[in-house]
Coordinates of C-alpha atoms in Angstrom, one line a residue:
Chain A
X1 CA 0.0 0.0 0.0
X2 CA 1.3 3.4 -1.0
X3 CA 0.7 6.5 1.2
X4 CA 1.6 10.1 1.2
X5 CA 2.4 12.2 4.3
X6 CA 4.3 15.2 5.6
X7 CA 8.1 14.8 5.2
X8 CA 11.0 14.8 5.5
X9 CA 11.8 11.3 6.6
X10 CA 11.7 10.9 10.4
X11 CA 8.7 13.2 11.1
X12 CA 6.0 12.0 13.5
X13 CA 3.7 11.8 10.5
X14 CA 6.2 9.4 8.9
X15 CA 6.2 7.3 12.0
X16 CA 2.4 7.2 12.1
X17 CA 2.1 6.4 8.4
X18 CA 4.4 3.3 8.8
X19 CA 1.4 1.7 10.7
X20 CA -0.7 1.6 7.5
X21 CA 1.7 1.7 4.5
X22 CA 4.9 0.0 3.3
X23 CA 5.7 2.5 0.6
X24 CA 5.7 6.1 1.8
X25 CA 5.9 9.3 -0.3
X26 CA 6.6 12.7 1.3
X27 CA 5.3 16.2 0.6
X28 CA 5.4 19.4 2.6
X29 CA 1.7 20.4 2.7
X30 CA -1.5 18.9 4.0
X31 CA -3.4 20.4 1.1
X32 CA -1.1 18.6 -1.3
X33 CA -1.8 15.3 0.5
X34 CA -5.6 15.7 0.2
X35 CA -5.3 16.6 -3.5
X36 CA -3.1 13.5 -4.2
X37 CA -5.7 11.2 -2.6
X38 CA -8.7 13.0 -4.1
X39 CA -7.2 12.7 -7.6
X40 CA -6.4 9.0 -7.1
X41 CA -2.7 9.6 -7.6
X42 CA -1.9 7.9 -4.4
X43 CA -4.0 5.3 -2.5
X44 CA -3.7 6.7 1.0
X45 CA -2.9 9.9 2.8
X46 CA -2.0 10.6 6.4
X47 CA -2.6 14.0 8.0
X48 CA -2.3 15.3 11.5
X49 CA -5.7 16.4 13.0
X50 CA -5.0 17.2 16.7
X51 CA -2.1 18.4 18.8
X52 CA 0.2 18.2 15.9
X53 CA 3.7 19.6 15.6
X54 CA 3.7 19.1 11.9
X55 CA 1.4 20.9 9.4
X56 CA -1.3 23.0 10.9
X57 CA -4.5 21.4 12.3
X58 CA -6.6 24.3 10.9
X59 CA -5.0 23.6 7.5
X60 CA -6.1 20.0 7.8
X61 CA -9.7 20.9 8.7
X62 CA -9.9 23.4 5.8
X63 CA -8.5 20.9 3.4
X64 CA -11.1 18.3 4.4
X65 CA -13.9 20.9 4.0
X66 CA -13.8 20.3 0.2
X67 CA -15.3 16.9 1.1
X68 CA -13.5 15.1 -1.8
X69 CA -11.8 12.5 0.4
X70 CA -12.9 10.2 3.2
X71 CA -11.5 9.3 6.6
X72 CA -10.8 5.6 6.9
X73 CA -8.9 5.2 10.2
X74 CA -7.7 7.3 13.1
X75 CA -4.2 6.9 14.5
X76 CA -3.5 8.0 18.1
X77 CA 0.1 8.1 19.2
X78 CA 1.9 9.3 22.3
X79 CA 4.1 12.3 21.9
X80 CA 7.6 11.2 22.9
X81 CA 10.1 14.1 22.7
X82 CA 13.8 13.5 23.5
X83 CA 16.7 15.9 23.6
X84 CA 19.3 14.9 21.0
X85 CA 22.8 16.3 20.6
X86 CA 26.4 15.2 19.8
X87 CA 27.2 15.9 23.5
X88 CA 26.2 18.0 26.5
X89 CA 28.1 21.1 25.3
X90 CA 25.4 22.5 23.0
X91 CA 24.5 26.2 22.9
X92 CA 21.3 26.2 20.9
X93 CA 18.1 24.1 20.9
X94 CA 16.7 23.9 17.4
X95 CA 13.2 22.5 16.7
X96 CA 9.7 23.2 15.4
X97 CA 8.0 26.0 17.3
X98 CA 5.3 23.7 18.7
X99 CA 7.8 21.0 19.8
X100 CA 9.8 23.8 21.6
X101 CA 6.5 24.9 23.2
X102 CA 5.6 21.4 24.2
X103 CA 9.0 21.0 26.0
X104 CA 9.2 24.5 27.5
X105 CA 8.9 23.5 31.1
X106 CA 11.8 21.1 30.8
X107 CA 14.0 23.5 28.8
X108 CA 13.2 26.4 31.2
X109 CA 14.2 24.4 34.2
X110 CA 17.2 22.4 32.8
X111 CA 18.6 24.7 30.2
X112 CA 17.3 28.2 30.9
X113 CA 20.4 29.9 29.3
X114 CA 20.5 28.1 26.0
X115 CA 19.4 29.9 22.9
X116 CA 16.2 28.7 21.1
X117 CA 16.1 28.4 17.3
X118 CA 12.9 27.8 15.4
X119 CA 13.1 25.7 12.3
X120 CA 10.4 24.4 10.0
X121 CA 10.2 20.8 11.3
X122 CA 11.6 18.6 14.1
X123 CA 13.5 16.6 11.3
X124 CA 15.3 19.8 10.2
X125 CA 16.3 20.4 13.9
X126 CA 17.8 16.9 14.0
X127 CA 19.6 17.5 10.8
X128 CA 21.1 20.8 12.3
X129 CA 22.2 18.8 15.4
X130 CA 23.8 16.2 13.2
X131 CA 25.9 18.8 11.3
X132 CA 26.8 21.0 14.3
X133 CA 27.9 20.0 17.8
X134 CA 26.7 23.4 19.1
X135 CA 23.1 22.5 18.3
X136 CA 20.7 20.2 20.2
X137 CA 17.4 19.1 18.7
X138 CA 14.0 17.8 19.9
X139 CA 12.8 14.6 18.3
X140 CA 11.7 11.0 18.8
X141 CA 14.5 9.1 20.5
X142 CA 14.7 6.7 17.5
X143 CA 15.8 9.5 15.2
X144 CA 19.1 9.9 17.1
X145 CA 20.9 7.5 14.8
X146 CA 24.7 6.7 15.3
X147 CA 25.9 10.3 15.6
X148 CA 23.5 11.8 18.2
X149 CA 23.1 11.0 21.9
X150 CA 19.8 10.9 23.6
X151 CA 20.5 13.4 26.5
X152 CA 17.0 13.1 28.0
X153 CA 13.7 11.3 27.2
X154 CA 10.1 12.2 27.6
X155 CA 10.8 15.9 28.0
X156 CA 7.3 17.0 26.8
X157 CA 4.9 18.8 29.1
X158 CA 2.2 16.5 30.6
X159 CA -0.6 18.5 28.8
X160 CA 0.7 17.5 25.3
X161 CA 0.7 13.8 25.6
X162 CA -1.0 12.4 22.5
X163 CA -1.4 13.4 18.9
X164 CA -4.0 12.2 16.3
X165 CA -3.7 11.5 12.6
X166 CA -6.3 10.4 10.1
X167 CA -5.8 8.1 7.2
X168 CA -7.5 9.4 4.0
X169 CA -8.9 7.4 1.1
X170 CA -10.6 8.5 -2.1
X171 CA -14.3 9.5 -1.8
X172 CA -15.5 6.4 -3.6
X173 CA -14.0 4.2 -0.9
X174 CA -15.9 5.9 1.9
X175 CA -16.5 3.5 4.8
X176 CA -19.7 3.4 6.9
X177 CA -18.4 0.8 9.3
X178 CA -16.3 1.7 12.3
X179 CA -17.4 3.2 15.6
X180 CA -16.6 6.8 15.1
X181 CA -17.8 9.3 12.4
X182 CA -16.4 12.6 11.2
X183 CA -18.8 15.2 9.8
X184 CA -18.8 18.7 8.5
X185 CA -22.0 20.8 8.8
X186 CA -22.3 24.0 6.8
X187 CA -25.6 25.6 7.8
X188 CA -25.2 28.6 5.5
X189 CA -27.2 30.8 8.0
X190 CA -26.8 32.0 11.5
X191 CA -29.1 32.9 14.4
X192 CA -28.9 32.5 18.2
X193 CA -29.5 28.8 19.1
X194 CA -28.7 27.5 15.6
X195 CA -25.8 25.3 16.8
X196 CA -28.0 24.0 19.6
X197 CA -30.6 23.0 17.1
X198 CA -28.0 21.3 15.0
X199 CA -26.8 19.3 18.0
X200 CA -30.1 18.3 19.4
X201 CA -30.7 15.4 16.9
X202 CA -27.5 13.8 18.3
X203 CA -28.4 14.3 22.0
X204 CA -31.9 12.9 21.5
X205 CA -30.4 9.7 20.2
X206 CA -27.7 9.4 22.9
X207 CA -24.9 10.1 20.4
X208 CA -21.8 11.6 22.1
X209 CA -19.7 14.3 20.4
X210 CA -16.0 13.7 20.8
X211 CA -14.9 16.9 19.0
X212 CA -16.4 20.1 17.8
X213 CA -14.7 22.9 16.0
X214 CA -16.1 25.9 14.1
X215 CA -14.0 27.2 11.1
X216 CA -14.6 30.3 9.0
X217 CA -16.2 29.1 5.7
X218 CA -14.3 31.6 3.7
X219 CA -17.5 32.8 2.1
X220 CA -18.1 35.8 4.3
X221 CA -16.9 37.1 7.7
X222 CA -18.8 35.3 10.5
X223 CA -19.9 32.4 8.3
X224 CA -18.9 29.1 9.8
X225 CA -18.5 25.4 9.1
X226 CA -18.7 23.0 12.0
X227 CA -16.3 20.0 12.2
X228 CA -17.9 17.4 14.4
X229 CA -16.8 13.9 15.5
X230 CA -19.4 11.6 16.9
X231 CA -19.1 8.2 18.7
X232 CA -21.4 6.2 16.5
X233 CA -21.0 4.7 13.0
X234 CA -22.7 5.8 9.8
X235 CA -24.1 2.3 9.5
X236 CA -26.2 2.8 12.6
X237 CA -29.9 3.7 12.1
X238 CA -29.8 6.5 14.8
X239 CA -26.8 8.1 13.1
X240 CA -28.6 8.2 9.8
X241 CA -31.8 9.6 11.4
X242 CA -29.9 12.3 13.2
X243 CA -28.1 13.3 10.0
X244 CA -31.3 13.6 8.0
X245 CA -32.8 15.7 10.7
X246 CA -29.8 18.0 10.6
X247 CA -29.9 18.2 6.9
X248 CA -33.5 19.5 7.1
X249 CA -32.4 22.2 9.6
X250 CA -29.4 23.2 7.5
X251 CA -31.4 23.0 4.3
X252 CA -29.7 25.9 2.5
X253 CA -26.3 24.5 3.4
X254 CA -25.0 20.9 3.4
X255 CA -23.8 18.0 5.6
X256 CA -20.6 16.1 4.6
X257 CA -20.2 12.6 5.9
X258 CA -16.4 12.2 5.9
X259 CA -16.7 8.6 6.9
X260 CA -16.8 6.1 9.8
X261 CA -13.7 4.5 11.1
X262 CA -11.9 2.8 14.0
X263 CA -9.0 4.0 16.1
X264 CA -5.5 2.4 16.0
X265 CA -3.2 3.2 18.9
X266 CA 0.4 3.2 17.7
X267 CA 3.4 3.4 20.0
X268 CA 5.7 4.1 17.0
Chain B
X1 CA 2.6 51.0 25.5
X2 CA 4.9 48.0 25.3
X3 CA 3.8 44.8 23.7
X4 CA 5.3 41.4 22.9
X5 CA 4.4 39.4 19.9
X6 CA 5.7 36.7 17.4
X7 CA 8.9 37.8 15.6
X8 CA 11.0 38.4 13.7
X9 CA 10.3 42.0 12.6
X10 CA 7.9 42.0 9.6
X11 CA 5.6 39.2 10.6
X12 CA 1.9 39.6 10.3
X13 CA 1.8 39.5 14.1
X14 CA 4.2 42.5 14.1
X15 CA 1.9 44.4 11.7
X16 CA -1.2 43.7 13.8
X17 CA 0.6 44.7 17.0
X18 CA 1.6 48.1 15.7
X19 CA -2.1 49.0 15.9
X20 CA -1.9 48.8 19.8
X21 CA 1.7 49.5 20.8
X22 CA 4.5 51.8 20.0
X23 CA 7.3 49.7 21.6
X24 CA 7.3 46.1 20.3
X25 CA 9.4 43.1 21.7
X26 CA 9.6 39.9 19.8
X27 CA 9.7 36.3 20.8
X28 CA 9.2 33.0 19.0
X29 CA 6.5 31.3 21.0
X30 CA 2.9 32.0 21.9
X31 CA 3.4 30.3 25.3
X32 CA 6.2 32.8 26.0
X33 CA 3.9 35.7 25.2
X34 CA 1.2 34.5 27.5
X35 CA 3.8 34.0 30.3
X36 CA 5.3 37.5 29.8
X37 CA 1.9 39.1 30.2
X38 CA 0.7 36.9 33.1
X39 CA 3.9 37.7 35.1
X40 CA 3.5 41.4 34.4
X41 CA 6.9 41.7 32.6
X42 CA 5.3 43.3 29.6
X43 CA 2.0 45.2 29.5
X44 CA 0.4 43.7 26.4
X45 CA 0.7 40.6 24.3
X46 CA -0.6 39.9 20.8
X47 CA -1.3 36.3 19.6
X48 CA -2.9 34.9 16.5
X49 CA -6.2 33.1 17.2
X50 CA -7.6 32.1 13.8
X51 CA -6.4 31.4 10.3
X52 CA -2.9 32.3 11.4
X53 CA 0.3 31.6 9.5
X54 CA 2.4 32.3 12.6
X55 CA 2.4 30.2 15.7
X56 CA -0.2 27.6 15.9
X57 CA -3.8 28.4 16.7
X58 CA -4.1 25.3 19.0
X59 CA -1.0 26.5 20.8
X60 CA -2.8 29.8 21.4
X61 CA -5.9 28.1 22.7
X62 CA -3.9 25.8 25.0
X63 CA -1.9 28.7 26.4
X64 CA -5.1 30.6 27.2
X65 CA -6.5 27.6 29.0
X66 CA -4.3 28.4 32.1
X67 CA -6.7 31.4 32.5
X68 CA -4.0 33.7 33.8
X69 CA -4.4 36.5 31.3
X70 CA -7.4 38.3 29.8
X71 CA -8.5 39.2 26.3
X72 CA -8.8 43.0 25.9
X73 CA -9.3 43.5 22.1
X74 CA -9.7 41.5 19.0
X75 CA -7.8 42.6 15.8
X76 CA -9.1 41.4 12.4
X77 CA -6.9 41.9 9.4
X78 CA -7.1 40.9 5.8
X79 CA -4.4 38.4 4.6
X80 CA -2.5 40.1 1.8
X81 CA 0.1 37.8 0.3
X82 CA 2.5 39.1 -2.4
X83 CA 5.1 37.3 -4.3
X84 CA 8.5 38.9 -3.7
X85 CA 11.8 38.4 -5.4
X86 CA 14.8 40.2 -6.9
X87 CA 13.5 39.4 -10.4
X88 CA 11.4 36.9 -12.4
X89 CA 14.2 34.4 -12.7
X90 CA 13.7 32.6 -9.4
X91 CA 13.8 28.8 -9.0
X92 CA 12.4 28.3 -5.5
X93 CA 9.5 29.8 -3.5
X94 CA 10.4 29.9 0.2
X95 CA 7.8 30.6 2.9
X96 CA 5.9 29.3 5.9
X97 CA 4.0 26.1 5.2
X98 CA 0.7 27.7 5.8
X99 CA 1.4 30.7 3.6
X100 CA 2.5 28.4 0.8
X101 CA -0.8 26.5 1.3
X102 CA -2.8 29.7 1.2
X103 CA -1.3 30.6 -2.1
X104 CA -1.3 27.1 -3.6
X105 CA -3.9 27.8 -6.4
X106 CA -1.9 30.8 -7.6
X107 CA 1.5 29.0 -7.4
X108 CA 0.1 25.9 -9.1
X109 CA -1.3 27.8 -12.0
X110 CA 1.4 30.5 -12.5
X111 CA 4.6 28.6 -11.4
X112 CA 3.8 24.9 -11.5
X113 CA 7.5 24.0 -12.0
X114 CA 9.2 26.0 -9.3
X115 CA 10.5 24.2 -6.2
X116 CA 8.8 24.9 -2.9
X117 CA 10.8 25.4 0.3
X118 CA 9.3 25.4 3.7
X119 CA 10.9 27.8 6.2
X120 CA 9.9 28.6 9.8
X121 CA 8.2 32.0 9.1
X122 CA 7.3 34.3 6.2
X123 CA 9.9 36.7 7.4
X124 CA 12.6 34.0 7.1
X125 CA 11.5 33.5 3.5
X126 CA 11.8 37.2 2.7
X127 CA 15.3 37.1 4.2
X128 CA 16.2 34.2 2.0
X129 CA 14.9 36.1 -1.1
X130 CA 16.9 39.1 -0.1
X131 CA 20.1 37.1 0.0
X132 CA 19.6 34.9 -3.0
X133 CA 18.2 35.9 -6.4
X134 CA 17.1 32.3 -7.1
X135 CA 14.6 32.5 -4.2
X136 CA 11.1 34.1 -4.2
X137 CA 9.2 34.7 -1.0
X138 CA 5.6 35.2 0.1
X139 CA 4.9 38.1 2.3
X140 CA 3.0 41.4 2.8
X141 CA 3.9 43.7 -0.1
X142 CA 5.3 46.3 2.4
X143 CA 8.1 43.9 3.4
X144 CA 9.7 44.1 -0.1
X145 CA 12.0 47.0 0.9
X146 CA 14.4 48.4 -1.7
X147 CA 15.9 45.1 -2.9
X148 CA 12.9 43.0 -3.7
X149 CA 10.2 43.5 -6.4
X150 CA 6.5 42.8 -5.8
X151 CA 5.9 40.3 -8.7
X152 CA 2.2 39.8 -7.8
X153 CA -0.2 41.0 -5.2
X154 CA -3.2 39.3 -3.5
X155 CA -2.1 35.9 -4.5
X156 CA -3.9 34.1 -1.5
X157 CA -6.8 31.8 -2.1
X158 CA -10.2 33.3 -1.5
X159 CA -11.0 31.0 1.4
X160 CA -8.1 32.4 3.5
X161 CA -9.0 36.0 3.5
X162 CA -8.8 37.3 7.1
X163 CA -6.9 36.5 10.2
X164 CA -7.7 37.2 13.8
X165 CA -5.4 38.2 16.7
X166 CA -6.2 38.9 20.3
X167 CA -4.6 41.5 22.6
X168 CA -3.8 40.1 26.0
X169 CA -3.6 42.0 29.3
X170 CA -2.8 40.8 32.9
X171 CA -5.7 39.0 34.6
X172 CA -6.2 41.9 37.1
X173 CA -7.0 44.2 34.2
X174 CA -9.8 42.0 32.9
X175 CA -12.5 44.0 31.0
X176 CA -16.2 43.3 31.2
X177 CA -17.2 46.0 28.7
X178 CA -17.0 45.3 25.0
X179 CA -19.5 43.5 22.8
X180 CA -17.9 40.1 22.5
X181 CA -16.8 37.6 25.2
X182 CA -14.3 34.7 25.2
X183 CA -14.9 31.8 27.6
X184 CA -13.4 28.5 28.4
X185 CA -15.6 25.8 29.9
X186 CA -14.2 22.7 31.5
X187 CA -17.0 20.4 32.5
X188 CA -14.7 17.7 33.9
X189 CA -17.3 15.1 32.9
X190 CA -18.8 13.7 29.7
X191 CA -22.2 12.2 28.7
X192 CA -24.3 12.4 25.5
X193 CA -26.0 15.7 25.4
X194 CA -23.6 17.5 27.8
X195 CA -22.5 20.1 25.3
X196 CA -26.1 20.7 24.4
X197 CA -26.9 21.4 28.1
X198 CA -23.9 23.7 28.3
X199 CA -25.1 25.7 25.3
X200 CA -28.8 25.9 26.2
X201 CA -28.3 28.8 28.7
X202 CA -27.0 30.9 25.8
X203 CA -29.7 30.0 23.3
X204 CA -32.5 30.6 25.9
X205 CA -31.2 34.2 26.2
X206 CA -30.7 34.9 22.5
X207 CA -26.9 34.9 22.9
X208 CA -25.1 33.9 19.6
X209 CA -22.0 31.8 19.5
X210 CA -19.4 33.1 17.1
X211 CA -16.8 30.3 17.7
X212 CA -16.7 27.0 19.4
X213 CA -13.7 24.6 19.7
X214 CA -13.1 21.6 21.8
X215 CA -9.5 20.9 22.9
X216 CA -8.1 18.0 24.8
X217 CA -7.7 19.0 28.5
X218 CA -4.4 17.1 28.8
X219 CA -5.9 15.4 31.9
X220 CA -7.0 12.1 30.3
X221 CA -7.8 10.9 26.8
X222 CA -11.3 12.1 25.7
X223 CA -11.5 14.8 28.3
X224 CA -12.2 18.2 26.8
X225 CA -12.2 21.9 27.3
X226 CA -14.6 24.1 25.2
X227 CA -13.3 27.4 23.9
X228 CA -16.4 29.5 23.2
X229 CA -16.9 33.1 21.9
X230 CA -20.3 34.8 22.4
X231 CA -21.7 38.0 20.9
X232 CA -22.6 39.7 24.2
X233 CA -20.5 41.4 26.9
X234 CA -19.8 40.2 30.5
X235 CA -21.4 43.4 31.8
X236 CA -24.8 42.2 30.5
X237 CA -27.2 40.7 32.9
X238 CA -28.1 37.9 30.5
X239 CA -24.5 36.9 30.0
X240 CA -23.9 36.7 33.8
X241 CA -27.1 34.6 34.2
X242 CA -26.2 32.2 31.4
X243 CA -22.7 31.7 32.9
X244 CA -24.0 31.0 36.4
X245 CA -26.3 28.4 35.0
X246 CA -23.4 26.9 33.1
X247 CA -21.3 26.8 36.2
X248 CA -24.0 24.8 38.0
X249 CA -24.0 22.3 35.2
X250 CA -20.2 22.1 35.1
X251 CA -20.0 22.0 38.9
X252 CA -17.1 19.6 39.1
X253 CA -15.2 21.7 36.5
X254 CA -14.9 25.4 35.9
X255 CA -15.8 28.3 33.6
X256 CA -13.1 30.9 32.8
X257 CA -14.2 34.3 31.7
X258 CA -11.3 35.5 29.5
X259 CA -12.8 38.9 29.1
X260 CA -15.1 41.1 27.0
X261 CA -13.7 43.2 24.2
X262 CA -14.4 45.0 20.9
X263 CA -13.1 44.3 17.5
X264 CA -10.6 46.5 15.6
X265 CA -10.3 46.1 11.9
X266 CA -6.7 46.8 10.7
X267 CA -5.7 47.1 7.1
X268 CA -2.0 47.1 8.2

């Protein structure tokens, strides 16, 4: 199975993708991944969807809003940041801004006087450390290779402990089995209580929401899409009933069923 | 007035911050900005909160979840990306991943064969273009200076047309005036229909939601905080009533009133 994800080699996205593909192609943009899958160029795509240090989660949500791909699987992985360097005499810590933020407590207490350098990915930071003994990087301990030492493991803050990815397939392969469903609702209108009305059909049928996020539609200021994950599958009668009810409320807009899927926990 | 925001000089955050401060200090992390304001080191902080190409919006939300700063003003600005280079003979387009994504339609149609290079900020891309005639950058047209030409203006996709920042002040200076309020609700429990129950007190009082986002609390998997913006001020009786009702529903959790504020539209 061929899959496309965020590169370069050694990113957390790469590690997650290994759980579903044996041949992996890299790109630098989430939008590019969605396009490759939608056009059928590549069979699978893997993008970060929550707590990511690669790509931007809002870019992922906006790319899915085109509704031209489906979600086939969710991958949940623990974040495991290690401090990597040639030795202890480093002067600079180089990593992605969000990885640096996730390790701030550790860095502030252990290395308050070292300079911080923001680079475009954790993999670039590791590359910097490999080429320069004055530089330490933050990355998964496995990326240390032969030339870097793991100076400390699990240096991330407690609040940033897992990250989620989704596996994308072409729209035609949309799955309705699986215990969780991702939806996008575009009501194309707004009034007080609208969101409540849109959520009532779930609550009446004992369907739990596991995520909700509003995103600007891009049509006009204050016009929103709702990205919603629910804890039931599209194959279930109650899910279908709730969605038809929502469609009649949002009747000048639309409801996109991104697909139903299961969760795979990956320890890398 | 002194303010801290995301650097280096020339970022979109910098441009937004000029609307509220005459002395500007730069840092590379949203978490660092929130800390500087919370500790009283710097009077104001400006962070991106929606559609940002600097910092990460989820990092902003998570940094606010500590509830140790207040929101004093919202700044809405149009995104205006230009293509900047020494001349038309460039081979590479270097910019922040999200800026590249926001201009993908333009780049794909006008320059399909040029190489794409991801750097850590739009400002770094402009610096690369300044030092190397083979490199073009994406940035605000005003950042071109004397040595770069503006090859094209307004090259962003239509769907990424504005970005939002918030101005942070120390918790003690929390404002209750202003027509919009940001809240964080942590119910510390979960059951089907919980979110609906939490939103009913707003809808019953004709209070509109302008944004809703769930974020992992970091406590345990599946435990969420809700970031909610409403279109009424904390000074209003109905807002206060709705919030006390929500507090009694979320009585093993908490409700954080980040503050009420107005919106300033800035054209840079």
